[in-house]
mmCIF file of C-alpha atoms in Angstrom:
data_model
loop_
_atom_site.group_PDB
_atom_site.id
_atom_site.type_symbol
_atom_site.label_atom_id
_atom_site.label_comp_id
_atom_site.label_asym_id
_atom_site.label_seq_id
_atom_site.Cartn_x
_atom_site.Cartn_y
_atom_site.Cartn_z
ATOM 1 C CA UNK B 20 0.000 0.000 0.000
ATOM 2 C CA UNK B 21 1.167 3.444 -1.136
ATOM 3 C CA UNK B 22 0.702 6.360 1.873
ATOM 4 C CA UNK B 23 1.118 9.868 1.127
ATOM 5 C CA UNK B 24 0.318 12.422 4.057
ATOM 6 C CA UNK B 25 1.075 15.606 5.120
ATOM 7 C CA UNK B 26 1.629 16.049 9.327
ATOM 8 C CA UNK B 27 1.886 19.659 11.135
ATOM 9 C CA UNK B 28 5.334 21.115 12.114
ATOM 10 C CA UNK B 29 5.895 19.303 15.181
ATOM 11 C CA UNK B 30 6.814 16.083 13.291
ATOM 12 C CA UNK B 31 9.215 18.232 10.554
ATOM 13 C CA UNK B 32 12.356 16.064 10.187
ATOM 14 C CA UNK B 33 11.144 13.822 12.597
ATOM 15 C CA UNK B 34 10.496 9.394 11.861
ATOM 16 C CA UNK B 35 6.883 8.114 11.951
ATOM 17 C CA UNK B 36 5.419 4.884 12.449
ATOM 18 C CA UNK B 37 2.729 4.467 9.437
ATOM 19 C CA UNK B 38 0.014 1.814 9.261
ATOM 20 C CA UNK B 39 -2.806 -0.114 9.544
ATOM 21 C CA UNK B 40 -5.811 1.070 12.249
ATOM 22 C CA UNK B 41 -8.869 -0.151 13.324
ATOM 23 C CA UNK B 42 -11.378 2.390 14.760
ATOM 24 C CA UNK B 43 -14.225 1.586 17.132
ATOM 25 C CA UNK B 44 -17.555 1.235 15.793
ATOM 26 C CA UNK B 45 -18.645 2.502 19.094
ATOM 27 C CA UNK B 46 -16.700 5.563 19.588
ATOM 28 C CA UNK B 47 -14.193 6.431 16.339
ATOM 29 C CA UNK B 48 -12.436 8.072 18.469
ATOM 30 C CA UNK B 49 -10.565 4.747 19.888
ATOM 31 C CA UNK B 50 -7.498 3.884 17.474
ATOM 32 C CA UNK B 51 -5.695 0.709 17.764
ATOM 33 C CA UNK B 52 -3.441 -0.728 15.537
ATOM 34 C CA UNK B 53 -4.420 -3.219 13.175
ATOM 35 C CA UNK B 54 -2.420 -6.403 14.537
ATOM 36 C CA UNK B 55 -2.594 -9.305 11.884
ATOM 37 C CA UNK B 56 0.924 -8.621 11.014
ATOM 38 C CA UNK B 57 3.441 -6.668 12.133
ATOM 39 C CA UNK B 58 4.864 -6.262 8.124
ATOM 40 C CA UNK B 59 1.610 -4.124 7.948
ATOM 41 C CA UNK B 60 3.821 -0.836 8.798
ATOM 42 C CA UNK B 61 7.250 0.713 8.561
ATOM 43 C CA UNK B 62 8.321 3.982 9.385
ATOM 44 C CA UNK B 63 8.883 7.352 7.559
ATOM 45 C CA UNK B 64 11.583 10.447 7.392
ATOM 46 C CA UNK B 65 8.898 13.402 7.116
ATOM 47 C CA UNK B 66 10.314 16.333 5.479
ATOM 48 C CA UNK B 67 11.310 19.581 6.614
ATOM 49 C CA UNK B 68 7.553 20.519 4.878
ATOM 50 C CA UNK B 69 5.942 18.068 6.997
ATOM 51 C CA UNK B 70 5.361 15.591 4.035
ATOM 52 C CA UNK B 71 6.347 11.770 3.730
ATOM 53 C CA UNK B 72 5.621 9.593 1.534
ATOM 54 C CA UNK B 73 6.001 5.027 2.149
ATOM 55 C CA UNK B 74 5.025 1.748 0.513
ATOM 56 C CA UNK B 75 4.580 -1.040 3.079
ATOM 57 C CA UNK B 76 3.241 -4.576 2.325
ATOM 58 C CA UNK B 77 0.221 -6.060 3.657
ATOM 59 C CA UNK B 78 -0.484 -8.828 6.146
ATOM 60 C CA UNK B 79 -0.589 -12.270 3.330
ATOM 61 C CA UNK B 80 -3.555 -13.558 5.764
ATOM 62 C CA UNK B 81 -6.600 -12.635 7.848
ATOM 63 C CA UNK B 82 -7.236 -14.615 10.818
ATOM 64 C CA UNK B 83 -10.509 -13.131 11.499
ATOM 65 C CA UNK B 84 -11.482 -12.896 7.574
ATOM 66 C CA UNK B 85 -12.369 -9.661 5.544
ATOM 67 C CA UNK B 86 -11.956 -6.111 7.758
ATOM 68 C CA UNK B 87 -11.807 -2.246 7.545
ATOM 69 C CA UNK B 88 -8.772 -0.124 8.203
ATOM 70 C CA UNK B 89 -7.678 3.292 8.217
ATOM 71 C CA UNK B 90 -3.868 3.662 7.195
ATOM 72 C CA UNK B 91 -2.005 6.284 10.020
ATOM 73 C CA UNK B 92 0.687 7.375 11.650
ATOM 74 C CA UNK B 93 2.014 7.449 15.381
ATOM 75 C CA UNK B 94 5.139 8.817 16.941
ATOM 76 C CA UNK B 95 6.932 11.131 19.426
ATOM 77 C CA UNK B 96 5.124 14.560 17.517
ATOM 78 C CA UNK B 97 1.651 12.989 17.996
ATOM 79 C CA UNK B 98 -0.246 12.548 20.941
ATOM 80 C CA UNK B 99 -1.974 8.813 20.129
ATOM 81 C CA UNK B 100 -2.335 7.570 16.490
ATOM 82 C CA UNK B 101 -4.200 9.348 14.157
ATOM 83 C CA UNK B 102 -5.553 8.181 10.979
ATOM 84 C CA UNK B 103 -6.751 9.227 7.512
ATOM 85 C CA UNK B 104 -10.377 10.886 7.774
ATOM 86 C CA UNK B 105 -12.173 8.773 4.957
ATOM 87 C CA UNK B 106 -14.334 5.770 4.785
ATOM 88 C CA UNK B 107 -11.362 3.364 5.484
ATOM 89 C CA UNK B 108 -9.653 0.812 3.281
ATOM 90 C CA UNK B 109 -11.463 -2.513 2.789
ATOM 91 C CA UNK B 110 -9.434 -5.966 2.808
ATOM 92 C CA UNK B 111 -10.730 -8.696 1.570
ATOM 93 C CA UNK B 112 -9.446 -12.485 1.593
ATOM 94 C CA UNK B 113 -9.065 -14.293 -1.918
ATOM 95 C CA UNK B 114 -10.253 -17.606 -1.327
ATOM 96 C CA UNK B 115 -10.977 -19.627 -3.972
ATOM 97 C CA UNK B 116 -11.837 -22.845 -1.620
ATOM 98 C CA UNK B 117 -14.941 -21.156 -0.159
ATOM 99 C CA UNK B 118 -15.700 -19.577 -4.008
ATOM 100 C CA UNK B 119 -14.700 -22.071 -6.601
ATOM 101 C CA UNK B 120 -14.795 -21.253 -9.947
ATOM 102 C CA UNK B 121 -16.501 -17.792 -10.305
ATOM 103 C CA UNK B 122 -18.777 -17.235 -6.968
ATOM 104 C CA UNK B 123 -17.741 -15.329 -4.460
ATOM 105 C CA UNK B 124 -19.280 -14.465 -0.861
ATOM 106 C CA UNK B 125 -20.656 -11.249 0.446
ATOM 107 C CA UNK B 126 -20.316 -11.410 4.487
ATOM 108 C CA UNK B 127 -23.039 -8.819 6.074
ATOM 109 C CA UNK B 128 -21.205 -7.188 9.552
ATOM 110 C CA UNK B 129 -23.169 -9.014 12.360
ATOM 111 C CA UNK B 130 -21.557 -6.444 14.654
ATOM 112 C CA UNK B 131 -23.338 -3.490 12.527
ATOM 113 C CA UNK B 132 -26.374 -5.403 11.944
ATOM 114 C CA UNK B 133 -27.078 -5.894 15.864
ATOM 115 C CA UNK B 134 -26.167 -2.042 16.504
ATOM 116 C CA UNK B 135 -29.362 -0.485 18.006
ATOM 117 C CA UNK B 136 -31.031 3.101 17.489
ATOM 118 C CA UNK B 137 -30.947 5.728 20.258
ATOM 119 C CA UNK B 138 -34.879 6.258 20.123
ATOM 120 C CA UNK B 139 -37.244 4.424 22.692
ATOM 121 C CA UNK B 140 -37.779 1.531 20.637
ATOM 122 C CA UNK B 141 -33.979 0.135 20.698
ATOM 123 C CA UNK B 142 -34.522 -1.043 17.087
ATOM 124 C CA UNK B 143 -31.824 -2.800 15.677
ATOM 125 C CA UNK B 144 -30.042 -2.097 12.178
ATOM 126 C CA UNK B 145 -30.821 -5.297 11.319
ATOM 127 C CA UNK B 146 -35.144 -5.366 12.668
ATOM 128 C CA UNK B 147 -34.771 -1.929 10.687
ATOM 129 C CA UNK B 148 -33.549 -3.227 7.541
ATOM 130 C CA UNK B 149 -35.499 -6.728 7.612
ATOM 131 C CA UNK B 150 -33.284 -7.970 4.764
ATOM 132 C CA UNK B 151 -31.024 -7.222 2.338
ATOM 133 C CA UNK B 152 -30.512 -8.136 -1.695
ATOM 134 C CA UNK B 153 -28.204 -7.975 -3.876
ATOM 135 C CA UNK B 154 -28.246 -7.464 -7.379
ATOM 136 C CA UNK B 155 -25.688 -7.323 -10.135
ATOM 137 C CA UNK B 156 -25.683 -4.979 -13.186
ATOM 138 C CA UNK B 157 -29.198 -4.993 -12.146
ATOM 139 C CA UNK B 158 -30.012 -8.483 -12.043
ATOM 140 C CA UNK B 159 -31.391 -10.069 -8.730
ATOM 141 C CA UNK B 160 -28.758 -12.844 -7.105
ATOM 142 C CA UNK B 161 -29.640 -13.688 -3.323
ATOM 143 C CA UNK B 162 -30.854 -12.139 -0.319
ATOM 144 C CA UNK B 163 -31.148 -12.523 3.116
ATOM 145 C CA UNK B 164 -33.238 -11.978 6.298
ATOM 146 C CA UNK B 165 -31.313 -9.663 9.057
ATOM 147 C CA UNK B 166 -33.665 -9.543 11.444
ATOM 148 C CA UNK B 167 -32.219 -12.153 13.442
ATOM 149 C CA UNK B 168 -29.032 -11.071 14.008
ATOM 150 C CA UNK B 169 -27.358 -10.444 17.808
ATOM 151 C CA UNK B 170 -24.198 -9.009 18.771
ATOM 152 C CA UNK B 171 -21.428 -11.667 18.113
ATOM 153 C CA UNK B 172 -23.089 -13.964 16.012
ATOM 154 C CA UNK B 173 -21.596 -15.489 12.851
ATOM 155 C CA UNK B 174 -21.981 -12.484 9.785
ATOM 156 C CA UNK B 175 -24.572 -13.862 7.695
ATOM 157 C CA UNK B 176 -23.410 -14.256 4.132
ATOM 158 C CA UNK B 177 -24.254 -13.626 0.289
ATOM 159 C CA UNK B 178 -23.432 -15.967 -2.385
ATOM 160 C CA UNK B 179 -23.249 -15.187 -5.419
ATOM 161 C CA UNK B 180 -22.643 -16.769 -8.617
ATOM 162 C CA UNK B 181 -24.122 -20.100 -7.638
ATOM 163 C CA UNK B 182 -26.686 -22.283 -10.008
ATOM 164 C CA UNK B 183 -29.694 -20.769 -10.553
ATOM 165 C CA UNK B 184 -28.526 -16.799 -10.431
ATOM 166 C CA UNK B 185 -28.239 -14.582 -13.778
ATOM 167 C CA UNK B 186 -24.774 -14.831 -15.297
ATOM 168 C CA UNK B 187 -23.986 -11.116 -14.295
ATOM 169 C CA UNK B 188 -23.646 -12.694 -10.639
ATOM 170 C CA UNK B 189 -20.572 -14.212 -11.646
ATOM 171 C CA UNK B 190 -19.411 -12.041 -14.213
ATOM 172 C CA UNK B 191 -16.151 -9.812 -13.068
ATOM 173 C CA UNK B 192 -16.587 -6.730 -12.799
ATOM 174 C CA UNK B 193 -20.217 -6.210 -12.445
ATOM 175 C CA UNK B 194 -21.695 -3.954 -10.612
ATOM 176 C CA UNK B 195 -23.026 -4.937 -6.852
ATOM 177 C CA UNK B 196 -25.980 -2.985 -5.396
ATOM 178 C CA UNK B 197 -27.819 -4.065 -2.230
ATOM 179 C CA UNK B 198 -31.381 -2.766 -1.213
ATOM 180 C CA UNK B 199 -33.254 -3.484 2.108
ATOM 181 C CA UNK B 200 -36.690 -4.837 2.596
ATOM 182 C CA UNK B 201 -38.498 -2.006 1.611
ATOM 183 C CA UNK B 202 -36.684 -1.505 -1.372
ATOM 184 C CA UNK B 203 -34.072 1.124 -0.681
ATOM 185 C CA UNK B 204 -31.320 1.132 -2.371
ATOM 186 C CA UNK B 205 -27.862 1.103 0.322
ATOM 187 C CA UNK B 206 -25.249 3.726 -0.486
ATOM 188 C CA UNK B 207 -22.425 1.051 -1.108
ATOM 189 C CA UNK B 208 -21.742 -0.329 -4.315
ATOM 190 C CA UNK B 209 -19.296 -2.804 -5.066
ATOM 191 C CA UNK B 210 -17.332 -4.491 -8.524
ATOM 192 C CA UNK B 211 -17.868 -8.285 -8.215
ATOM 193 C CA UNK B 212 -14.939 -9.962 -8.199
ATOM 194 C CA UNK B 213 -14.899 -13.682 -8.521
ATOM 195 C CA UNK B 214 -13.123 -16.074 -5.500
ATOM 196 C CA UNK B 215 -13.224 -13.124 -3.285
ATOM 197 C CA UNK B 216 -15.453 -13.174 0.090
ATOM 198 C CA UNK B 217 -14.948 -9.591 1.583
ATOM 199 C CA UNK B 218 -17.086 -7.389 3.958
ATOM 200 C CA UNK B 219 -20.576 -5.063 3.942
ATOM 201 C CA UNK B 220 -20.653 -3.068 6.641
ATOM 202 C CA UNK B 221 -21.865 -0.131 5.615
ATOM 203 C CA UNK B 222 -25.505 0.014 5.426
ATOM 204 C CA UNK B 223 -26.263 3.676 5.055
ATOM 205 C CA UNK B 224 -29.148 4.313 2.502
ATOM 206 C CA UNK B 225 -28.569 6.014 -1.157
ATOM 207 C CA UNK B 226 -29.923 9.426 -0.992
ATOM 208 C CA UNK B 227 -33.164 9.987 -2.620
ATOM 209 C CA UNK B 228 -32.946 10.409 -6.270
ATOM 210 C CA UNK B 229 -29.239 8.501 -6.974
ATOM 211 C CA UNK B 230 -28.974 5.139 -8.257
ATOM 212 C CA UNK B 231 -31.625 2.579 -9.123
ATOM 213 C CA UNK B 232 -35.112 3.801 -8.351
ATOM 214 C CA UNK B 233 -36.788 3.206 -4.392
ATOM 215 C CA UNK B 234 -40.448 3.056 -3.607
ATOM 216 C CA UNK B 235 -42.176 6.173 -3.353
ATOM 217 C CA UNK B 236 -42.658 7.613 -0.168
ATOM 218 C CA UNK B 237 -40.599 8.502 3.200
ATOM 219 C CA UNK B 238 -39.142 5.908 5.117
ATOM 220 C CA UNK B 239 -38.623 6.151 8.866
ATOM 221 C CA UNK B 240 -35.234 7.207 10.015
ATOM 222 C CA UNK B 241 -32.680 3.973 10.538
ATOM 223 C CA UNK B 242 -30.770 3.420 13.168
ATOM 224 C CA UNK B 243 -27.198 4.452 13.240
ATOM 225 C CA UNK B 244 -25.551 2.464 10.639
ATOM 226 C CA UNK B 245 -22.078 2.797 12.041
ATOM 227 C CA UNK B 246 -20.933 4.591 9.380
ATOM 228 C CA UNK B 247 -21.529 7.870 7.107
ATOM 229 C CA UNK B 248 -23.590 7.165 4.201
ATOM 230 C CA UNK B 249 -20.704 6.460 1.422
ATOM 231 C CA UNK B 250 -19.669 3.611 0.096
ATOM 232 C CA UNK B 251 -15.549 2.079 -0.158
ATOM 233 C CA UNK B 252 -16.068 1.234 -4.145
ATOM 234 C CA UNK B 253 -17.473 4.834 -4.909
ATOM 235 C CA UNK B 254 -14.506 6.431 -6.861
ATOM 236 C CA UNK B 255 -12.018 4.173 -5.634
ATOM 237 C CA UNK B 256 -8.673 3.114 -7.005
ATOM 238 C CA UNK B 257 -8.137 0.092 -9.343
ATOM 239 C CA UNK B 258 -7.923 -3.141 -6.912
ATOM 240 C CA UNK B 259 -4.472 -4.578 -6.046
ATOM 241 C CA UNK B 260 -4.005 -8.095 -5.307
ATOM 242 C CA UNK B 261 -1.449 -8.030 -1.969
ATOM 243 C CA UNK B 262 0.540 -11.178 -1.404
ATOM 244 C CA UNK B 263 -1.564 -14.580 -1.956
ATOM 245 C CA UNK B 264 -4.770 -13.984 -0.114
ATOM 246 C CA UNK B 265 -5.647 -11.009 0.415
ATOM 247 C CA UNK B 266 -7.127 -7.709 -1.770
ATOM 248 C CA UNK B 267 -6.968 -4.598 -1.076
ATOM 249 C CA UNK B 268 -9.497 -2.281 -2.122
ATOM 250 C CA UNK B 269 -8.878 1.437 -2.766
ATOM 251 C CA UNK B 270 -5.140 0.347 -1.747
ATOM 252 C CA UNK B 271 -3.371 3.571 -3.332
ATOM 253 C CA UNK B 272 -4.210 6.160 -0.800
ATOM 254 C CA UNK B 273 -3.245 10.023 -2.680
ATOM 255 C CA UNK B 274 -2.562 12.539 -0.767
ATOM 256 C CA UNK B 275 -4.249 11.797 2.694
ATOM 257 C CA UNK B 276 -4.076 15.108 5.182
ATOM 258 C CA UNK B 277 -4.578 14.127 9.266
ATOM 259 C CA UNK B 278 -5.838 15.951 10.929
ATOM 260 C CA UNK B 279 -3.933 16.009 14.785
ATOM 261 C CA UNK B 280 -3.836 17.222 18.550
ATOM 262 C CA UNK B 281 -0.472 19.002 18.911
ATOM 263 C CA UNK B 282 1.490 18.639 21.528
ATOM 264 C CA UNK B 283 1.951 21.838 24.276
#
């Protein structure tokens, strides 16, 4: 992964660490490092301008299977780690043994799914949503029920490209869309990619008027989705495949600015 940033004075001609991150879902605020592998990070000379600019390879494996991170940086001139304002990078595990030939697997965030709203009625994302579809250049593939879903249950899982679904579900490169029960289309798009099983957890609605058409008429406010509404494939980068099993999407970062506490 390519990381270009820009940090204030205080780290001029100093060395940074920069990385991999995982933010809470509960409180962004919380950075930790992103632990996999410690190959995930190397550090940086930033210039007299307060620029650097690394490459760093990324972890071959994912123990815990497809993720979100933010790349960062930490050192003496920051206070804790900060990390690139955006939407995050997502990784996603090649794996041909759970996709043979050309389906690949959709996991839905369990974790964002079981999130509840602040209102009286404690809804969860997932009661809210009641289900959710995919389709492929248009073309319906699978769905499934979210209603179900507690915190720390298994993510429940789209598969696509299996017998019985419209060629487009395992053509590369088509587009993914997702809609919930009611017909709304989510924000997040995706480019299928065949062998790949990789992560939704972003389940922000499309605003009104983008996208595929939604049933007429309001729909009730959801509950937090964990996210902003935006979506990782959305004017992305071309995909990179990193080491044997694992792809990054959106891997060439340009130009990220952070935006850090000083120190006194």
């Amino acid at each position: 992964m390519n990381v270009v940033g820009n940090l204030p004075a205080s780290c001029a001609g100093r060395e940074v660490e920069v990385g991999l991150f995982i933010r809470d879902r509960g409180d962004p605020k919380v950075i930790t490092p992103f632990e996999p592998s410690n190959t995930a990070r190397t550090n940086a000379a930033v210039s007299t301008a307060g620029t650097f600019s690394v490459s760093f390879p990324l972890p071959r494996e994912l123990p815990d299977g497809p993720t979100r991170v933010w790349p960062g940086v930490r050192g003496d001139c920051v206070d804790a780690p900060v990390v690139d304002d955006s939407l995050g990078v997502e990784l996603a595990v090649l794996d041909p043994v759970r996709n043979p030939g050309r389906t690949s697997t959709v996991l839905l965030s369990s974790e964002a799914l079981a999130s509840v709203s602040n209102g009286p009625d404690r809804t969860s994302l997932g009661a809210f949503l009641g289900s959710v579809e995919v389709r492929a250049d248009g073309e319906r593939c699978t769905g499934v029920a979210t209603d179900g879903v507690s915190a720390g249950s298994p993510p429940l899982a789209l598969r696509l490209g299996e017998a019985g679904q419209p060629a487009a579900c395992s053509r590369a490169g088509a587009r993914l869309t997702f809609f919930n029960s009611r017909g709304q289309r989510l924000f997040v798009e995706m480019e299928l990619i065949p062998g790949v099983t990789r992560l939704l957890d972003n389940f922000a609605a499309a605003p009104p008027g983008t996208g595929d058409p939604s049933p007429v008429g309001a729909a009730p406010n959801p509950p937090a989705t964990g996210q902003l509404p935006g979506g990782e494939s959305r004017g992305s980068t071309p995909l990179g495949i990193a080491g044997a099993g694992l792809v990054a999407l959106a891997a060439l970062l340009g130009a990220l600015g952070f935006a850090v506490r000083h120190r006194a």
